[in-house]
Coordinates of N, CA, C and O in Angstrom, one line a residue:
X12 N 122.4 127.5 101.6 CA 121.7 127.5 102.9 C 121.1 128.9 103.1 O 121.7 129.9 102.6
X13 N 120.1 129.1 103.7 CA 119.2 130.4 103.4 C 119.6 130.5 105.2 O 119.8 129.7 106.1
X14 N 119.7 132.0 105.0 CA 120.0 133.0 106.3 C 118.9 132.6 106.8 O 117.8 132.6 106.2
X15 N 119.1 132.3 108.5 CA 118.0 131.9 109.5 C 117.8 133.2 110.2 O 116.8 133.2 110.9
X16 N 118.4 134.2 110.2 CA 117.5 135.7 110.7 C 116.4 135.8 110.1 O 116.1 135.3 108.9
X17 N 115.5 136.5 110.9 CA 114.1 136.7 110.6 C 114.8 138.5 109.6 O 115.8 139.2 109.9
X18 N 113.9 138.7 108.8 CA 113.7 139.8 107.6 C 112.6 140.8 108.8 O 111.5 140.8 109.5
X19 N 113.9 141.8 108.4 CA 112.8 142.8 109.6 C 112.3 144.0 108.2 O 111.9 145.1 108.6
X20 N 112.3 143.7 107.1 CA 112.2 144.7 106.2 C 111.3 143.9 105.0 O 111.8 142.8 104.7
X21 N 110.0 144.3 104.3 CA 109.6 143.6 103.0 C 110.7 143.4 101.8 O 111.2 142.4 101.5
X22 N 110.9 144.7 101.2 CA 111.7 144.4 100.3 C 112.5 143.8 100.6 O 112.4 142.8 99.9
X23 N 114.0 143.6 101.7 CA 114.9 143.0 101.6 C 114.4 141.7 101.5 O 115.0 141.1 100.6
X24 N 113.2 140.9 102.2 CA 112.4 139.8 101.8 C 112.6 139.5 100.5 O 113.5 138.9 99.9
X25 N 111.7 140.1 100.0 CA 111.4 139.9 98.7 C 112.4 139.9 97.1 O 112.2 139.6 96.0
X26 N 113.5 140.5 98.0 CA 114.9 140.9 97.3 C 115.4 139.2 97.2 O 115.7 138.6 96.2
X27 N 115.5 138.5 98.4 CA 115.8 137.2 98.9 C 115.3 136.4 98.2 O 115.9 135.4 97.6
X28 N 114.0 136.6 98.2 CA 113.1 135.9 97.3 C 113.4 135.7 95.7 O 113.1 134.6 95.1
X29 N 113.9 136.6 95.3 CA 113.6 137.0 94.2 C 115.2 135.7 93.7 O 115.1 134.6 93.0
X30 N 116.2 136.3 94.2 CA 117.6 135.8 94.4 C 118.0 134.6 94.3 O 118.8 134.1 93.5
X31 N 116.8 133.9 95.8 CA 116.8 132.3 96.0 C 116.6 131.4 94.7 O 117.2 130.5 94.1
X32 N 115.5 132.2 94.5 CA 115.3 131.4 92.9 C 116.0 131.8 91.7 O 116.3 130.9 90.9
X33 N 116.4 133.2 91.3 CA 117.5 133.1 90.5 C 118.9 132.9 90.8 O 119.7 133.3 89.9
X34 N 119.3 132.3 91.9 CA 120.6 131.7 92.3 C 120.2 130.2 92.0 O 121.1 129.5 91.5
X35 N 119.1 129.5 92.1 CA 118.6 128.1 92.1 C 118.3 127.8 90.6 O 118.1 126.7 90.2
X36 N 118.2 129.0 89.8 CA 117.6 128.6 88.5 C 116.0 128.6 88.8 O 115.4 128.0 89.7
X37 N 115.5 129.6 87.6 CA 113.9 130.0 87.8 C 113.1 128.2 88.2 O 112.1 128.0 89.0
X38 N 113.9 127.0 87.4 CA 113.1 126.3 87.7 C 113.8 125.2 87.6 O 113.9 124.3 86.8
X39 N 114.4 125.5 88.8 CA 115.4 124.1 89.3 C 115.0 123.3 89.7 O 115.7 122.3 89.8
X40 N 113.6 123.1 90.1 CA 113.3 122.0 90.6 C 114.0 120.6 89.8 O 114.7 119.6 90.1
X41 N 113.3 121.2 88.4 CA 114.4 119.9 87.8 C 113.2 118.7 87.6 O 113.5 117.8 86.7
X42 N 112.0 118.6 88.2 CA 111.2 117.8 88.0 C 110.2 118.5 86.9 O 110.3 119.7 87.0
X43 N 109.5 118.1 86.0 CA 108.6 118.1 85.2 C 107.3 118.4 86.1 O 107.4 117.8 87.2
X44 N 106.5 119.0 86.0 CA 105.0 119.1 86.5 C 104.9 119.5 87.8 O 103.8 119.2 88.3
X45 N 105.7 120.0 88.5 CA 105.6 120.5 89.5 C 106.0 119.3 91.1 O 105.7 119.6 92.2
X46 N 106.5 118.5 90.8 CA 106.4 117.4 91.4 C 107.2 117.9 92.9 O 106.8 117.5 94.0
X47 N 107.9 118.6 92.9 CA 108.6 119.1 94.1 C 107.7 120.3 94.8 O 108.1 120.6 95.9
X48 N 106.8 121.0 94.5 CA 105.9 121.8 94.8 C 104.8 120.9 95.1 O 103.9 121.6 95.7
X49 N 104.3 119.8 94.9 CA 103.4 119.4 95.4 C 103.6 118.6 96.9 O 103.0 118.6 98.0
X50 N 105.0 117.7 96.4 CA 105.5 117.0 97.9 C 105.9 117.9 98.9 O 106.0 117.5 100.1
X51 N 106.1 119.3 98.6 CA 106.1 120.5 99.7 C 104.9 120.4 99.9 O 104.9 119.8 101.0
X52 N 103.5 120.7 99.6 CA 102.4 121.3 99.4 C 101.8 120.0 100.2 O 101.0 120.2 101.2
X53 N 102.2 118.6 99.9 CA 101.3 117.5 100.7 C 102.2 117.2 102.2 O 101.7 116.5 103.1
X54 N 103.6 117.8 102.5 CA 104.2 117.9 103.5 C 103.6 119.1 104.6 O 103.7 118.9 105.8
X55 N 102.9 120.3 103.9 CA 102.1 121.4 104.5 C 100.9 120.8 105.4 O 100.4 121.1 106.5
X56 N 100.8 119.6 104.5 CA 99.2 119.2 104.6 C 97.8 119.5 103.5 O 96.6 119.2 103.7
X57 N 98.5 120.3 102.1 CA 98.0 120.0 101.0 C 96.8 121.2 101.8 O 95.7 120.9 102.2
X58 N 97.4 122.4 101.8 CA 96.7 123.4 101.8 C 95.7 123.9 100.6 O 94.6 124.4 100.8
X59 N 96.1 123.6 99.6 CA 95.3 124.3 98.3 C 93.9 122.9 98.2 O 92.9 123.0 97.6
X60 N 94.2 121.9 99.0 CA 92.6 121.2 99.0 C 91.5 121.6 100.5 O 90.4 121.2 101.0
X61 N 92.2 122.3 100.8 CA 91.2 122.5 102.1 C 90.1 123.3 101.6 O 89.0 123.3 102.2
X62 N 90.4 124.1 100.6 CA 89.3 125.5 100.0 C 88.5 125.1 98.7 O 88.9 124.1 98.1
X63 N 87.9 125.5 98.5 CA 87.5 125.1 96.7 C 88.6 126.2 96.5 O 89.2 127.0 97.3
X64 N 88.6 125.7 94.6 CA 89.7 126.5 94.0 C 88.7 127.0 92.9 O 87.5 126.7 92.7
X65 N 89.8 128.0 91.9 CA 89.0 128.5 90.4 C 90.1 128.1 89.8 O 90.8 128.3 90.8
X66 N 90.9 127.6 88.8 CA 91.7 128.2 88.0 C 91.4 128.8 86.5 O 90.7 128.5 85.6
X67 N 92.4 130.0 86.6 CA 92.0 130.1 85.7 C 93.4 130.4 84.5 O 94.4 131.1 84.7
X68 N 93.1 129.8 83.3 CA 94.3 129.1 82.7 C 94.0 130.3 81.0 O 92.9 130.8 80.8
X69 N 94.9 130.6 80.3 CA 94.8 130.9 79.2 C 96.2 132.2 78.7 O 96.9 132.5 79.6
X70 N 96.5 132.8 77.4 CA 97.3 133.6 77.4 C 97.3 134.9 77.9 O 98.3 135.6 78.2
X71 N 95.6 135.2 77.7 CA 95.7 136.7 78.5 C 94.1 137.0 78.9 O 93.1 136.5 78.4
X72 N 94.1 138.2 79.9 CA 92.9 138.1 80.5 C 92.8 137.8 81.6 O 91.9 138.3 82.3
X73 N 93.7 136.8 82.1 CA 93.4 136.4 83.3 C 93.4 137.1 84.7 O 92.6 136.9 85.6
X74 N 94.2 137.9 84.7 CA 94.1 138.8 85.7 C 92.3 139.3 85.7 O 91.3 138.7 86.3
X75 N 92.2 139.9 85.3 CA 90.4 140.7 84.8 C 89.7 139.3 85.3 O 89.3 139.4 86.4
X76 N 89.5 138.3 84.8 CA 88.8 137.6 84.8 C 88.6 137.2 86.7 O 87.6 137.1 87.4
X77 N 89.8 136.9 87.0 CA 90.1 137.0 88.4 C 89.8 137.5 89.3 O 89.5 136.9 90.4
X78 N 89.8 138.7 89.1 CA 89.5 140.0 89.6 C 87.9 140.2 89.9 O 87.3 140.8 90.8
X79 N 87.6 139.6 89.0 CA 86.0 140.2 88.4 C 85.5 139.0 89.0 O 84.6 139.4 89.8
X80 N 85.6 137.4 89.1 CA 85.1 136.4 89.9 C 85.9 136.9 91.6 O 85.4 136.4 92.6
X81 N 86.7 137.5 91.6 CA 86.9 137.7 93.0 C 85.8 138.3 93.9 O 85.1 138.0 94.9
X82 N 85.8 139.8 92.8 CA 84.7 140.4 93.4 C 83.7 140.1 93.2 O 83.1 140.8 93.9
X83 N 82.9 139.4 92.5 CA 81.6 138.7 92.8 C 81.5 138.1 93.9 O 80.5 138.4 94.6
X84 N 82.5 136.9 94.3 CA 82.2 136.3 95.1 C 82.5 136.6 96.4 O 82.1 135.9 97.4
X85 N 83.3 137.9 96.6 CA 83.3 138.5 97.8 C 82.1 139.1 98.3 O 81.7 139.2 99.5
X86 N 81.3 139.6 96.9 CA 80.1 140.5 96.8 C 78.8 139.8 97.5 O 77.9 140.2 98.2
X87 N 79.1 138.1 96.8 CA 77.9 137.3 97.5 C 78.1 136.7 99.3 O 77.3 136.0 100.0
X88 N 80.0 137.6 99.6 CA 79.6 136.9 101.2 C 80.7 136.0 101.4 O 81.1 135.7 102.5
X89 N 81.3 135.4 99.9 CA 82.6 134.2 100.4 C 83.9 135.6 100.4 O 84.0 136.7 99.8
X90 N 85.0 134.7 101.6 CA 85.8 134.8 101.8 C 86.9 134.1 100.3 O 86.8 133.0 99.9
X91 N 87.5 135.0 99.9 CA 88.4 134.6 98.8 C 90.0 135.0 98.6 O 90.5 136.2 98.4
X92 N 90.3 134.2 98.6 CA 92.2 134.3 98.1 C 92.5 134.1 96.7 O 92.1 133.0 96.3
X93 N 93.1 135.1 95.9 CA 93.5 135.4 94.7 C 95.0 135.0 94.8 O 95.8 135.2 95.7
X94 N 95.3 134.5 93.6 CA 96.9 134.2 93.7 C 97.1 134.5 92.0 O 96.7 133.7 91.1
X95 N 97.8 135.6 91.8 CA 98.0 135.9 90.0 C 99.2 136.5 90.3 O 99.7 137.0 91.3
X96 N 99.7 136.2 89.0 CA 101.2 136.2 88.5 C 101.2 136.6 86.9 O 100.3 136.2 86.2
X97 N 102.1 137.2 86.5 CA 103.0 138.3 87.6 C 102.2 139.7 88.0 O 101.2 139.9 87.3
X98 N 102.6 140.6 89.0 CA 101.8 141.7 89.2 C 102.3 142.7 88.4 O 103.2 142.7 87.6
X99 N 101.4 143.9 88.8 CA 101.3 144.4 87.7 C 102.8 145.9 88.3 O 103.6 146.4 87.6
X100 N 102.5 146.1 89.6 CA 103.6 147.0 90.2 C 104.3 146.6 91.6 O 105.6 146.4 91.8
X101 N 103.1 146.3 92.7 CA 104.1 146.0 93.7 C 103.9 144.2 94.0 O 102.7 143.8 94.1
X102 N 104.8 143.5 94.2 CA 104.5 141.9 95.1 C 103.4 141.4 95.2 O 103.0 140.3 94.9
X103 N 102.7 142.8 96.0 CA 101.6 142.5 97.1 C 100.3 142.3 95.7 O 99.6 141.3 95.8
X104 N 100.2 142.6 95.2 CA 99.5 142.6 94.0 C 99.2 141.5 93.8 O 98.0 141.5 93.4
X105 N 99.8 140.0 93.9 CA 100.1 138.8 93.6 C 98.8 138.1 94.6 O 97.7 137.5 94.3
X106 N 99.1 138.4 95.4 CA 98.4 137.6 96.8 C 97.1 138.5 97.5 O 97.4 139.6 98.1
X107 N 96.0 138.1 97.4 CA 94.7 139.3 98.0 C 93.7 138.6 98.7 O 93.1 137.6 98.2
X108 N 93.6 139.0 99.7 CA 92.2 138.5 100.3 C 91.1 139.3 100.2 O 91.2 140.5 100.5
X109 N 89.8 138.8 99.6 CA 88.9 139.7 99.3 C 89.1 141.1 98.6 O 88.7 142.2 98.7
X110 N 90.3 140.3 97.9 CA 90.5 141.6 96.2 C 91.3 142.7 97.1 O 91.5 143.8 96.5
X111 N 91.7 142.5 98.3 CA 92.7 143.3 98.7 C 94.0 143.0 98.7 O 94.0 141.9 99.2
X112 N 95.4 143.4 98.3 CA 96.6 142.7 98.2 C 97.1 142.6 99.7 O 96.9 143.4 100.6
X113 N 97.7 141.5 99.7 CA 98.4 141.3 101.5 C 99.1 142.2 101.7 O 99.8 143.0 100.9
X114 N 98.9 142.2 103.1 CA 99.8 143.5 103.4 C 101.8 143.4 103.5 O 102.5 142.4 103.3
X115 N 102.3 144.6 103.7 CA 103.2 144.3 103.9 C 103.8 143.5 104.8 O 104.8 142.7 104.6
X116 N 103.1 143.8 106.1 CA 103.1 142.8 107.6 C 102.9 141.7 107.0 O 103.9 141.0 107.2
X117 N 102.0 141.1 106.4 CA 101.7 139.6 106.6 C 102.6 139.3 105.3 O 103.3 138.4 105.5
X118 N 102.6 139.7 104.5 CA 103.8 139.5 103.1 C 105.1 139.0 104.1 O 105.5 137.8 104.0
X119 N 105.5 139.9 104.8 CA 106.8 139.9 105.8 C 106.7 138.6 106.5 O 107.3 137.6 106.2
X120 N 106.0 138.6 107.4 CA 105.6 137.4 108.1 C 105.6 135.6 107.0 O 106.1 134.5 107.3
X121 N 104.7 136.2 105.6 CA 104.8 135.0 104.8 C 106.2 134.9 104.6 O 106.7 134.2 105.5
X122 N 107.1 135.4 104.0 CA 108.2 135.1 103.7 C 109.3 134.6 104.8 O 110.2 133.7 104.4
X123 N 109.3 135.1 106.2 CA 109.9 134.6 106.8 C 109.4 133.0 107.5 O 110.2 132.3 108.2
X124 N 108.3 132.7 107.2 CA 107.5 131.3 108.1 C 108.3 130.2 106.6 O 108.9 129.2 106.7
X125 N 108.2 130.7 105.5 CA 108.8 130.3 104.0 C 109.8 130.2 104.3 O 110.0 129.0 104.3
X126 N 111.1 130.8 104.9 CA 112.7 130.8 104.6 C 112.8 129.8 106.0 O 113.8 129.1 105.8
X127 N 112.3 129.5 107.0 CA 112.2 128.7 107.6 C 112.4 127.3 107.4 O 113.1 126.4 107.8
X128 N 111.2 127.3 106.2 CA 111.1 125.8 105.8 C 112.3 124.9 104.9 O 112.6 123.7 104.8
X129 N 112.7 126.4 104.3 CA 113.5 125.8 103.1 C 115.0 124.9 103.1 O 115.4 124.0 102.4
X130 N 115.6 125.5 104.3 CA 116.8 124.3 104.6 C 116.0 122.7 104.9 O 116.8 121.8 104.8
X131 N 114.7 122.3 105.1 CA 114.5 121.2 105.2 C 114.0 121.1 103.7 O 114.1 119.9 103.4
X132 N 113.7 121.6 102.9 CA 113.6 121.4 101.3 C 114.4 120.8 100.9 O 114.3 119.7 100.3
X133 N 115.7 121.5 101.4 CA 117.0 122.0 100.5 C 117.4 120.7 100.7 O 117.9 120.3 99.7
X134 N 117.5 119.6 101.9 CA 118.1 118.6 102.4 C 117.3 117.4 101.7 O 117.7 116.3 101.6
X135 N 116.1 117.7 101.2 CA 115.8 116.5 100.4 C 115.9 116.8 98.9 O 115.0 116.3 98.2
X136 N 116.4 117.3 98.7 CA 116.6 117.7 97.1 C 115.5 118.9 96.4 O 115.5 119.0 95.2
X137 N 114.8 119.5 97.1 CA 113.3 120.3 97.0 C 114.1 122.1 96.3 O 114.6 122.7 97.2
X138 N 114.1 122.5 95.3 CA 114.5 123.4 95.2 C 113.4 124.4 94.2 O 113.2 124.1 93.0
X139 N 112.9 125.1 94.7 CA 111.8 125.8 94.1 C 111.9 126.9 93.3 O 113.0 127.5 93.6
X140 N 111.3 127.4 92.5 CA 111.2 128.4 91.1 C 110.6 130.0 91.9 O 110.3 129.9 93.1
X141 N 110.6 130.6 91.6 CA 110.2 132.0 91.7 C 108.8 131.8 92.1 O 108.3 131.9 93.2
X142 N 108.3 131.4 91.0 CA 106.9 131.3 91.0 C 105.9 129.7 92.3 O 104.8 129.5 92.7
X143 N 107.1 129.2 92.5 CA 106.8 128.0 93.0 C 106.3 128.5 94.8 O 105.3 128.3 95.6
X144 N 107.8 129.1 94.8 CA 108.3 129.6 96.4 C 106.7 130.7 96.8 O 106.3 130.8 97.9
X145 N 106.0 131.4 95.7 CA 105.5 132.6 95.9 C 103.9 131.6 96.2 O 103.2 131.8 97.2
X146 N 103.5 130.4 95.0 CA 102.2 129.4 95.5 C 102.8 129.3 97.2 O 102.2 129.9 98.1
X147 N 103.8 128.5 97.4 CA 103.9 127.9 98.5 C 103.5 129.2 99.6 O 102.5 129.0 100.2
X148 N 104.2 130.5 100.0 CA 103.7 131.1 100.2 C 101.9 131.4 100.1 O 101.1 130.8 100.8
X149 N 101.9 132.0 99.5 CA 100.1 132.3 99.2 C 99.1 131.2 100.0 O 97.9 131.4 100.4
X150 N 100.1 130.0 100.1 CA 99.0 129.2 100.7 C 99.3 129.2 102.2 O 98.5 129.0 103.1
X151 N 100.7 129.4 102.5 CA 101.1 129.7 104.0 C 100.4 130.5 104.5 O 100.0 130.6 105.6
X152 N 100.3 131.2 103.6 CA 99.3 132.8 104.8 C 98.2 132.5 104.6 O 97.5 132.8 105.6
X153 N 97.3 131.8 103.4 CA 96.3 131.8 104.0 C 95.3 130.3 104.4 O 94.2 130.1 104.2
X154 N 96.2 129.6 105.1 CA 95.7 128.9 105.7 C 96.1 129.1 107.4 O 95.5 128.4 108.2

């Protein structure tokens, strides 16, 4: 069961974070294909369909490539959220609006509106990966 105090600190957040999912197994979900990250995601309201998306899929490069359509398309005027894994030094690196990384405040704020949710995960069998907990996130803040 995840501590219902609100995280008055990033790191200790992100400490939690890191924890939940290696106390849970990186990928406990236990489902194949993401299937518990989406029924979170269509329980949200299926935030990642409200935006157009890019993905961008391959062994390496991707970050650059990211980066580089971010900033174009910030350059032509859209508003854009980046979600790359893993970063390269801090968290915040992961998550950017308009090629800027979230801040600590709103990092803080994402994680705690996250630990919120997760005892009702937890009660239907929803147990999320490192990487799962951090999408779910990315799309909390920015919708």
């Amino acid at each position: 069961m995840v501590n219902m105090n609100k995280f008055k600190n990033v790191n200790i957040a992100l400490e939690f974070l890191f924890n939940y999912a290696s106390d849970h197994g990186e990928s406990f979900s236990g489902e194949p294909g993401f299937k518990s990250l989406k029924r979170i995601l269509k329980e949200l309201g299926n935030p990642q369909d409200k935006n157009k998306s890019i993905h961008i899929a391959g062994t390496s490069g991707k970050g650059s490539v990211a980066y580089g359509i971010t900033l174009g398309l910030v350059d032509m005027g859209f508003s854009v959220m980046t979600l790359m894994s893993p970063h390269a030094y801090k968290f915040n690196e992961r998550i950017l609006i308009n090629a800027d990384p979230i801040t600590d405040d709103d990092l803080l704020d994402s994680i705690n509106e996250l630990t919120d949710l997760i005892p009702n995960w937890e009660a239907k069998g929803f147990f999320l990966s490192y990487f799962e907990l951090t999408t779910v996130m990315a799309w909390i803040w920015a919708s």
